[in-house]
Structure formats: C-alpha cells, structure tokens
Short mmCIF file of C-alpha atoms and ligand atoms in Angstrom, two decimals:
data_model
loop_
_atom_site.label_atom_id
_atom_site.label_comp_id
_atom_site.label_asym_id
_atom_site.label_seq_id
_atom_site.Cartn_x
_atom_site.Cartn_y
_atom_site.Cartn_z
CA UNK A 1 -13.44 7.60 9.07
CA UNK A 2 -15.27 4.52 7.73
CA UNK A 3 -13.77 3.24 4.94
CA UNK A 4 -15.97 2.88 1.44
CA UNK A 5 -15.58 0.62 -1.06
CA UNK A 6 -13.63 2.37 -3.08
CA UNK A 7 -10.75 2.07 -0.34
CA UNK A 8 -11.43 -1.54 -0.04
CA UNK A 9 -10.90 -2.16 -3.33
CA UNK A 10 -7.52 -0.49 -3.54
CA UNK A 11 -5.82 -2.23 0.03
CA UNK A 12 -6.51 -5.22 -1.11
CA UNK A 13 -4.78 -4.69 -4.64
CA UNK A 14 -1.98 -3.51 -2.10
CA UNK A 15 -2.36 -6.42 -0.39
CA UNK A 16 -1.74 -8.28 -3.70
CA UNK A 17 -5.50 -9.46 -4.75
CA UNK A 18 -4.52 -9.07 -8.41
CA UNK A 19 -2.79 -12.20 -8.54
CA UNK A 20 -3.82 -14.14 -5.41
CA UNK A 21 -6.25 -14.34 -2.55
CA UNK A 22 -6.10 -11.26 0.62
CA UNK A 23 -6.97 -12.79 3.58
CA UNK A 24 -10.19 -11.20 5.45
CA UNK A 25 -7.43 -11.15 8.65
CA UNK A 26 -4.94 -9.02 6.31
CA UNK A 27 -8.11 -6.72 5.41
CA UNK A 28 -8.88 -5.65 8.96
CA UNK A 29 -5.37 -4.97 9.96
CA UNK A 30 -5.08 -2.66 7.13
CA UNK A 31 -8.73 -0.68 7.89
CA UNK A 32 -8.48 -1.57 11.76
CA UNK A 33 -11.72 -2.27 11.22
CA UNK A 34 -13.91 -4.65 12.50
CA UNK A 35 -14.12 -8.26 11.42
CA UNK A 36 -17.57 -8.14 11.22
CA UNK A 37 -17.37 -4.70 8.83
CA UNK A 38 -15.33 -6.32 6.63
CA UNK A 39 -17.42 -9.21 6.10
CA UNK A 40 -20.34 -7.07 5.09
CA UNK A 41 -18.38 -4.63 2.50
CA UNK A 42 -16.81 -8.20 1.31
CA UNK A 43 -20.73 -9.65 0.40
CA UNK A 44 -21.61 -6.06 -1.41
CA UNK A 45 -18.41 -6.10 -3.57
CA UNK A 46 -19.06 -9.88 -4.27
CA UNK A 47 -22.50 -8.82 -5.20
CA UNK A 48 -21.28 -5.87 -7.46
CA UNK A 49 -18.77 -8.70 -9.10
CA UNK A 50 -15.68 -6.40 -7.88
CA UNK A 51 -14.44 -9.71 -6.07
CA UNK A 52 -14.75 -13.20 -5.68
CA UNK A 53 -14.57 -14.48 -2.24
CA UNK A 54 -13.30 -17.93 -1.25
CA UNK A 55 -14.79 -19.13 2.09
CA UNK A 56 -11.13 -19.35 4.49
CA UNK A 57 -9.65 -18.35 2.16
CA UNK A 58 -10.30 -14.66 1.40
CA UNK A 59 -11.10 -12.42 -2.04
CA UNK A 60 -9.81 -11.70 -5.32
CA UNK A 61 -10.42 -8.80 -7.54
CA UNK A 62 -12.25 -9.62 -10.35
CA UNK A 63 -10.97 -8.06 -14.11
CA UNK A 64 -14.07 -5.28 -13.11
CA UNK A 65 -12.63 -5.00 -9.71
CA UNK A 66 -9.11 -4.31 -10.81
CA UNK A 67 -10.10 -1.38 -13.73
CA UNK A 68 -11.72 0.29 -10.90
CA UNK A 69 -9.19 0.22 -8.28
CA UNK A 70 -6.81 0.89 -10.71
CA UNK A 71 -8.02 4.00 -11.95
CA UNK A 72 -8.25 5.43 -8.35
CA UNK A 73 -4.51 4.28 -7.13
CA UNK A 74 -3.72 6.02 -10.55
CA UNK A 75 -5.06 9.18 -9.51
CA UNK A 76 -4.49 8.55 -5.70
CA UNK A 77 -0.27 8.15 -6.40
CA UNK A 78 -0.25 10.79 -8.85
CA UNK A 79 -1.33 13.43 -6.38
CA UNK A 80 0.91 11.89 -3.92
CA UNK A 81 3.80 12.94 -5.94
CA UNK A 82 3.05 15.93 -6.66
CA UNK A 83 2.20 16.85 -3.06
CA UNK A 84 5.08 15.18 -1.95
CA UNK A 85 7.52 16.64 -4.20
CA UNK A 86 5.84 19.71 -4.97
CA UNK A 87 4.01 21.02 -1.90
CA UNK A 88 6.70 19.88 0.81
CA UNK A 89 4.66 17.04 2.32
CA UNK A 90 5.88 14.11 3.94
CA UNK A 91 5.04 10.67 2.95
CA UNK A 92 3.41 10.06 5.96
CA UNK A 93 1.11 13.21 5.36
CA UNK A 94 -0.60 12.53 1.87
CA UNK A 95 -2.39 9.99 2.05
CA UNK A 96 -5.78 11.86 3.15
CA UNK A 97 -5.29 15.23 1.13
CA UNK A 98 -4.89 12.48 -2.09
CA UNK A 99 -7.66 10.24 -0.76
CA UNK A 100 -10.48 13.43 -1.09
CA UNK A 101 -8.61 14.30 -4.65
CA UNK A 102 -8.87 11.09 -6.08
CA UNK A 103 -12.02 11.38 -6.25
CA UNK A 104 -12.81 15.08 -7.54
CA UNK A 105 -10.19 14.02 -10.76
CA UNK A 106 -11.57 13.90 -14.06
CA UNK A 107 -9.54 11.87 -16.31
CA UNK A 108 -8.08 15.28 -17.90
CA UNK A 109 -6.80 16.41 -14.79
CA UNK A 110 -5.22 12.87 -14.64
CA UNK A 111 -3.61 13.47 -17.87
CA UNK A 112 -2.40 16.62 -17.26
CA UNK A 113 -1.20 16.20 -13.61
CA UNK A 114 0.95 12.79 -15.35
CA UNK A 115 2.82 14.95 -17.70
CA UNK A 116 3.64 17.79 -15.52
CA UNK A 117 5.35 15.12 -13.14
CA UNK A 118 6.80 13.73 -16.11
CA UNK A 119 5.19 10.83 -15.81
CA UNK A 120 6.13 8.87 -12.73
CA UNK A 121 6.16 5.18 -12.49
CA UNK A 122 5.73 4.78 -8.29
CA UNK A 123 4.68 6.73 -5.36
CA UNK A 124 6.12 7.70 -2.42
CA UNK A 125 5.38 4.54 -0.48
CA UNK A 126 6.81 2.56 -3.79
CA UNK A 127 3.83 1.63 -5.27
CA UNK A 128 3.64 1.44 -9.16
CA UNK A 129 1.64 4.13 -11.12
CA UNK A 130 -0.01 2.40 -14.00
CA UNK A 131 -0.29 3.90 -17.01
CA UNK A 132 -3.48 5.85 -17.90
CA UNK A 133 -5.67 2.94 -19.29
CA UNK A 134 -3.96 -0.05 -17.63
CA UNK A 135 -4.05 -1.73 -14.56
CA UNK A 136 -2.11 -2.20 -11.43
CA UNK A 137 0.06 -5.35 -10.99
CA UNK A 138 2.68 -4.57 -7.82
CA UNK A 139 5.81 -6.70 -8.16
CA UNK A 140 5.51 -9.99 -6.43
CA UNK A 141 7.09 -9.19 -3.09
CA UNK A 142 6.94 -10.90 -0.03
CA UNK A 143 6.82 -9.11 3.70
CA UNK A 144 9.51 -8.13 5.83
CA UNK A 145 8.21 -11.08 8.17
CA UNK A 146 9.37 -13.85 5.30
CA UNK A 147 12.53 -13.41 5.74
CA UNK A 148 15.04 -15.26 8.14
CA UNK A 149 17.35 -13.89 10.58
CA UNK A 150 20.64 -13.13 8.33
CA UNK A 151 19.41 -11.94 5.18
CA UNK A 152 20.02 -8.24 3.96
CA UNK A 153 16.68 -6.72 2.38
CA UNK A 154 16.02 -3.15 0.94
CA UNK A 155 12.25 -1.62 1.80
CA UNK A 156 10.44 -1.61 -1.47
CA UNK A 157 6.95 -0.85 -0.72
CA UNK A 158 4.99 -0.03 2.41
CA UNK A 159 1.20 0.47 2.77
CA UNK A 160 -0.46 3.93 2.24
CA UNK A 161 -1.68 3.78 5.97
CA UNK A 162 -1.24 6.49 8.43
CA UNK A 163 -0.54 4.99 11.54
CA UNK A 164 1.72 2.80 9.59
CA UNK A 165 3.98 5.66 7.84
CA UNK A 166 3.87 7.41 10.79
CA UNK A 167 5.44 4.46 12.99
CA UNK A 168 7.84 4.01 10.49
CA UNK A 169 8.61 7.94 10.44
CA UNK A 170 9.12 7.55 14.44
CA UNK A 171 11.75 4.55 13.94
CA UNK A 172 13.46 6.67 11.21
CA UNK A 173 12.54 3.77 8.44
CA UNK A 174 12.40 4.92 4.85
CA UNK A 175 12.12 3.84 1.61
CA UNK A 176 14.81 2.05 -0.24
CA UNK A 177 16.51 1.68 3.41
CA UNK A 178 18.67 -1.39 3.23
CA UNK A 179 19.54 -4.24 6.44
CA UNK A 180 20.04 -7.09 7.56
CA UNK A 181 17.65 -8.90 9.54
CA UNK A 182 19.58 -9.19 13.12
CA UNK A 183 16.79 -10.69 15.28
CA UNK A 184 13.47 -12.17 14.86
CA UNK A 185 11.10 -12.39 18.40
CA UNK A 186 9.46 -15.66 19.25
CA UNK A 187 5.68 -15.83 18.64
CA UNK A 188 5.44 -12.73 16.32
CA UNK A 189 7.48 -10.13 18.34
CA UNK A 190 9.54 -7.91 17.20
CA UNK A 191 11.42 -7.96 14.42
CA UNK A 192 15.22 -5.86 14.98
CA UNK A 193 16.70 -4.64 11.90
CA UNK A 194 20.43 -2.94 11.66
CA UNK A 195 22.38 -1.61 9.41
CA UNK A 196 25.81 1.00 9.28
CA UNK A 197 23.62 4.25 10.50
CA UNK A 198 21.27 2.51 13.01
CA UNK A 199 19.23 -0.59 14.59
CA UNK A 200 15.53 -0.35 14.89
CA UNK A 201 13.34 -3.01 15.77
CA UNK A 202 10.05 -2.83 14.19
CA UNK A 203 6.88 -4.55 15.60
CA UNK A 204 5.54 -7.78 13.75
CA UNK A 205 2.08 -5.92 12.85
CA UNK A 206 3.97 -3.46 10.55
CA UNK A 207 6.49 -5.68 9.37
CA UNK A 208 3.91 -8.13 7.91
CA UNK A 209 3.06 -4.77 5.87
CA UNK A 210 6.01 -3.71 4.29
CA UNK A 211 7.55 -5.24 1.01
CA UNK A 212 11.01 -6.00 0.52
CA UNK A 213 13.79 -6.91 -2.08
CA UNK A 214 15.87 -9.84 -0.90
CA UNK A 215 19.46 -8.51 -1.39
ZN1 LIG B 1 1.41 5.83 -2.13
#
C-alpha cells in the first residue's frame, strides 16, 4: 500500500512533530518506504503549508498540519476502540479496518461513536484521543532505546504499525508491560528486557519505536 498524505501527516505527529522536528530517517522506518518517497510527499506537504521542513534536520507540523492530522487520529483511535473492545480484534489487527473508516466518518458519526465508548481518552497502542475540536499533543516520552541498562520502564505507547504490533505480539510485549532494562547490544543490537513472568529481547528497530515511562 503506498502511503498518502494523510498517513504522513499522522506518523509523524506519532513521531512527535507537534512539538519538535521528525527526522526524514524516523519517517521511512515508520512507512518502510523509500528515502527518496519520502522526500517527495515531504516537498508537497511543505507546499500545502502542512509542514515546515528544516534541511538535516527534518519537518514540523504546521498549526494547519496538526488540525488535520488531528481530526483523522481522532477518528482513526476511536474506531480502534471500538473494534478492539467491541468486535474482538486484537491490537495488532485494527489498524487497516480503522485506516479505510477514518476516512468514510462524518463528524456525526465521530460524535456519536465518542459517546457510545464513553468517551475514551487513548487507544489501544496508548495514544491520546483528543477531544472533538482539539488537537493531538502525545506526552513527551522518550524511546525504549534512551534508556540505560538498569532502569525499570512501563510501555506507554507504541506505533500503529503492523509489522511492529505484530513483532511485539510474537515476543508477548503489551501495553502497560513493566521491566527492567537487563542488556543493551553494542552498535544498536538488541535490546533484552526482563521482568517476574519473562525476558524478551526486542530488536533496536522497534525499540526506537515504542514510548516508555521511566519507573
Ligand atoms: Zn492506535
């Protein structure tokens, strides 16, 4: 599937480009993508003034690029809750049944889909649900890789990617799962994780994608 703008705009307010600059490196791992691709979408949504790019140093949403990427992560984690705790999906499982409804919502069906799930404030992957009318901003978290060897963490927030939820699914690693950091690999290997039920060790690719809580 090649990604549209639309799902540009939302990783990198995953990634954090509310508040600071998303690398274009950061952007490919989380389309596995092509540089080259991403460079391209990157001029159009600079052109559309949905970003502001920073040469080496990567883009920003603008206020324009935020409303919009907002409104679709609303929609987007609102049917992931209700598919997920209505319909008996996994996490791992939602996020391409919510991508095509996203877009088929009116802002009714928004409405009325928030108040029969009694409004929830984050999705399955522990992302926050704005508000109807408001705008995303993700608690300030740093990656599983930021951490040294030693400290205990809880998993906060992982990205709404398949082959990332599905990796995680295979290792057993959920949400709100808490460990301690046992071992960290030399040049970006893996990163081994225990706690009282298991130890997993988790490749350096995913890890730089999941948001913790320092404990
Ligand atoms: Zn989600």
């Amino acid at each position: 599937m090649t990604p549209n703008r639309e799902d540009y705009l939302k990783l990198i307010l995953e990634l954090g480009g509310d508040q600071k600059k998303v690398s274009n490196k950061k952007i490919v791992a989380g389309l596995s993508i092509s540089g080259a691709s991403v460079s391209e979408m990157i001029n159009k949504l600079v052109k559309e003034g949905l970003v502001e790019h920073s040469p080496y140093q990567g883009v920003q949403l603008t206020a324009a690029g935020l409303e919009k990427a907002s409104t679709l992560v609303r929609k987007h984690r609102l049917w992931e809750v209700f598919l997920v705790d209505h319909l008996g999906y996994s996490w791992n499982e939602v996020h391409d049944e919510a991508e095509v409804l996203e877009h088929v919502t009116s802002s009714q069906m928004e409405q009325r889909l928030d108040a029969y799930l009694s409004h929830p404030t984050f999705c399955p992957h522990g992302g926050m649900i704005p508000q109807q009318g408001q705008t995303v901003h993700e608690k300030g978290r740093e990656t599983l890789v930021n951490y040294p060897e030693g400290s205990t963490i809880r998993i906060a927030r992982v990205l709404d990617e398949k082959e990332l939820l599905d990796y995680l699914m295979d290792l057993t690693i959920d949400i709100h799962d808490v460990y301690t950091i046992k071992a960290i690999a030399a040049y970006e290997g893996p990163i081994t994780l225990q706690n009282d039920q298991k130890e997993v060790s988790i490749s350096y690719k995913a890890a730089s994608t999941i948001f913790v809580d320092l404990l």
